[in-house]
Steps between C-alpha positions, in 0.01 A plus 500: 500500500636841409475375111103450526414788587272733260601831397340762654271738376618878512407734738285739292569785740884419548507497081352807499799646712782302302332743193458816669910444652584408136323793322777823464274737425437815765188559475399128592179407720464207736171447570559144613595390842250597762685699743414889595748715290561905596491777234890402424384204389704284881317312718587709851566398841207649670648770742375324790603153442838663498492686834415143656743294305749796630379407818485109507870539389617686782273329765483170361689222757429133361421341188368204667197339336140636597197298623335237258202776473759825428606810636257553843490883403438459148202329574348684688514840334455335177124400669446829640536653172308250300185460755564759783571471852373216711427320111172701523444408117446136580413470847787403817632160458399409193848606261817278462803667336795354385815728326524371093783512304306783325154480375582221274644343790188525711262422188710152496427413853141600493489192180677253709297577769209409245635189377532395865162598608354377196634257288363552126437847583476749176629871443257681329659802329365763293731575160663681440672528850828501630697168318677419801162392664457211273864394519463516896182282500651252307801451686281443781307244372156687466338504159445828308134549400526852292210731429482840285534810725564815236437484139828692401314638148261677730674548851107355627565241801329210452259438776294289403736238427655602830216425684431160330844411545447592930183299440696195410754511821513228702536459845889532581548638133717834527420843283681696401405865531715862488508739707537871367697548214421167289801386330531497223207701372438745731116423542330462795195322651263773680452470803130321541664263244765395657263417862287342243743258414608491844169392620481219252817329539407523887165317419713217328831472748684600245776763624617785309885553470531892506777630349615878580842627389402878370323630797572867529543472122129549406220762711778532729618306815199527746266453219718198374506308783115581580437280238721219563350562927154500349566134324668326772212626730241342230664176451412237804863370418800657209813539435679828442821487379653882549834544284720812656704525113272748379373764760836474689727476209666151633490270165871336567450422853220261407248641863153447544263331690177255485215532748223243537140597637407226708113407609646495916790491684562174487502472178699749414734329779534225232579700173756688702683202588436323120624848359825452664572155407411573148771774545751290669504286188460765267795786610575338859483864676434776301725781410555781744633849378160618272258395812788683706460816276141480512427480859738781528296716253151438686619554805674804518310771437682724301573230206121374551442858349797498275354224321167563485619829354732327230247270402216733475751683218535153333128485471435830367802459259272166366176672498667812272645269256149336459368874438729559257462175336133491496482875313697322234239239476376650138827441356535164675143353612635200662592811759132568572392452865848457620433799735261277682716220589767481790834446540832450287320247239279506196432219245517605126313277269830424282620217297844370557595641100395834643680479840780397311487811219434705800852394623693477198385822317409711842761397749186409709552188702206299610361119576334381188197484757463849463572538859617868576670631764393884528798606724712440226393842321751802576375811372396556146465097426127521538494629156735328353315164636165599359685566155629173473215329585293668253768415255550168586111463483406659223 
């Protein structure tokens, strides 16, 4: 069977690496993989994270496998920090939870769930979005209805097709919408449209898939996860998928966790259990030592503040590189109205010849989407970028 099977298609972002390794230059800029880089240009473990990994290893006393839904404490002060104590964001009894294998992880589970629930259900997804989303739909069976959501000439979000597209849901179809941060462009629904869109896929039993992975990232963490409390409470059932790689610095150790907004108890009784045995088939249990590290973090006070602390500085090292970038929007005008968008990413309306020039005569590394990651400017690449792009554009 081996012999039948087609080659794959690269990894655009995993290219993109294989280049920027390659590339000997010094003065080289990676601007492709989406992970939080420092001012040295390394992706650090957050100061916290490494008190409580300190911690688990010297307190730590089985490596026994955890319960179907995850690590107990995990859980729990992964729901107190998404929708308060006592769930006061969605009302008491009404949230399941189940630990993901990261946010991709619990997006996947949230689409079986779907195909379950709802055989012939559809994804609808506005594009450009994450690419993983499609791939995840698909290899859950649903089909992938697509819809504009930014023109990337003009950085304007499409709302009107977004709203015809919510118009069109189904019953038991999923959507997909961000929370802060939208990845990859950086633009964000306001806040009356987002309960707009809320309110409709309500009306027509559709359920929105939320997807949050940069909270903290964006008007910083209380205002963050306002919004994503704000949309669960609007939505008469959801989905949030909440990914700890970002905010908490945990990308290798794959952690995160899906909730699902129920309409009772007893329904939410029933996801719960349908969560797990989509799990069960999925991972079996789910991985212990980032939930560990997490729990750890949230509930000792000390790190709580350590964190918030370090990720507060990642957010104001985001918004200063949009600053700079956007006073260089003369030179570069593709730049303009980056200071209004929030965290690490910003689509640049590129062709692939120019991504590739940008890369070969530059030693700037990028997806031929015209994807960037901000966090991979150090100091004094902020000019340098808006020079080659006018260059490369001209």
């Amino acid at each position: 069977m081996f012999d039948r099977f087609p080659e794959p298609a690269a990894d655009a972002l995993h290219a993109v690496m294989a280049r920027f390794r390659a590339d000997p230059r010094p003065h080289k800029i990676d601007l492709g993989v989406g992970v939080y880089r420092d001012e040295t240009g390394a992706s650090p473990i957050m100061a916290a994270v490494r008190e409580a990994e300190l911690w688990l290893a010297q307190s730590g006393d089985t490596k026994a496998y955890q319960a179907l839904a995850g690590d107990h404490a995990f859980v729990d002060a992964m729901s107190a920090l998404v929708f308060g104590n006592a769930h006061a964001a969605v009302g008491e009894g009404r949230l399941a939870a189940i630990q993901g294998t990261g946010g991709t992880g619990a997006l996947r589970i949230a689409m079986d769930l779907a195909t379950i629930a709802a055989p012939g259900a559809r994804l609808h997804l506005g594009v450009p979005s994450w690419p993983n989303h499609q791939a995840l739909a698909e290899a859950s069976g649903l089909e992938v209805v697509t819809h504009p959501y930014v023109d990337v000439a003009s950085q304007a979000i499409d709302y009107e097709s977004i709203v015809a597209a919510a118009g069109g849901a189904r019953a038991g179809d999923l959507f997909i919408l961000h929370g802060p941060c939208h990845n990859p462009t950086g633009a964000d629904l306001s806040r009356e449209q987002r309960l707009e869109l809320l309110g409709m896929l309500g009306e027509r039993g559709a359920i929105p898939l939320i997807d949050a992975a940069y909270y903290g990232l964006g008007d910083g963490l209380e205002q963050d996860l306002k919004v994503v409390q704000e949309m669960a409470a609007a939505a008469p059932r959801a989905f949030i998928a909440v990914a700890c790689s970002k905010s908490f610095g945990l990308y290798r150790e794959r952690t995160g966790i899906l909730f699902a907004v129920a309409q009772s108890s007893a329904e939410r009784d029933r996801v719960q259990g349908q969560m797990e045995k989509a799990s069960r088939t999925l991972v079996s249990m789910p991985p212990a030592h980032g939930a560990a590290a997490v729990a750890r973090v949230l509930s000792e006070p000390s790190l709580r503040s350590s964190w918030e602390e370090e990720l507060a500085e990642m957010r104001a090292r985001m918004l200063a590189i949009r600053a700079e970038l956007a006073a260089l929007s003369n030179q570069a005008p593709m730049l303009a109205g980056i200071e209004r968008q929030r965290g690490i990413f910003r689509m640049l309306p590129l062709t692939a010849e120019q991504t590739e020039g940008l890369g070969r005569d530059h030693a700037i590394h990028m997806p031929q989407s015209g994807r960037i990651n901000l966090a991979g400017l150090k100091s004094g690449d902020a000019p340098r970028l808006a020079d080659a792009l006018a260059e490369v554009t001209a």
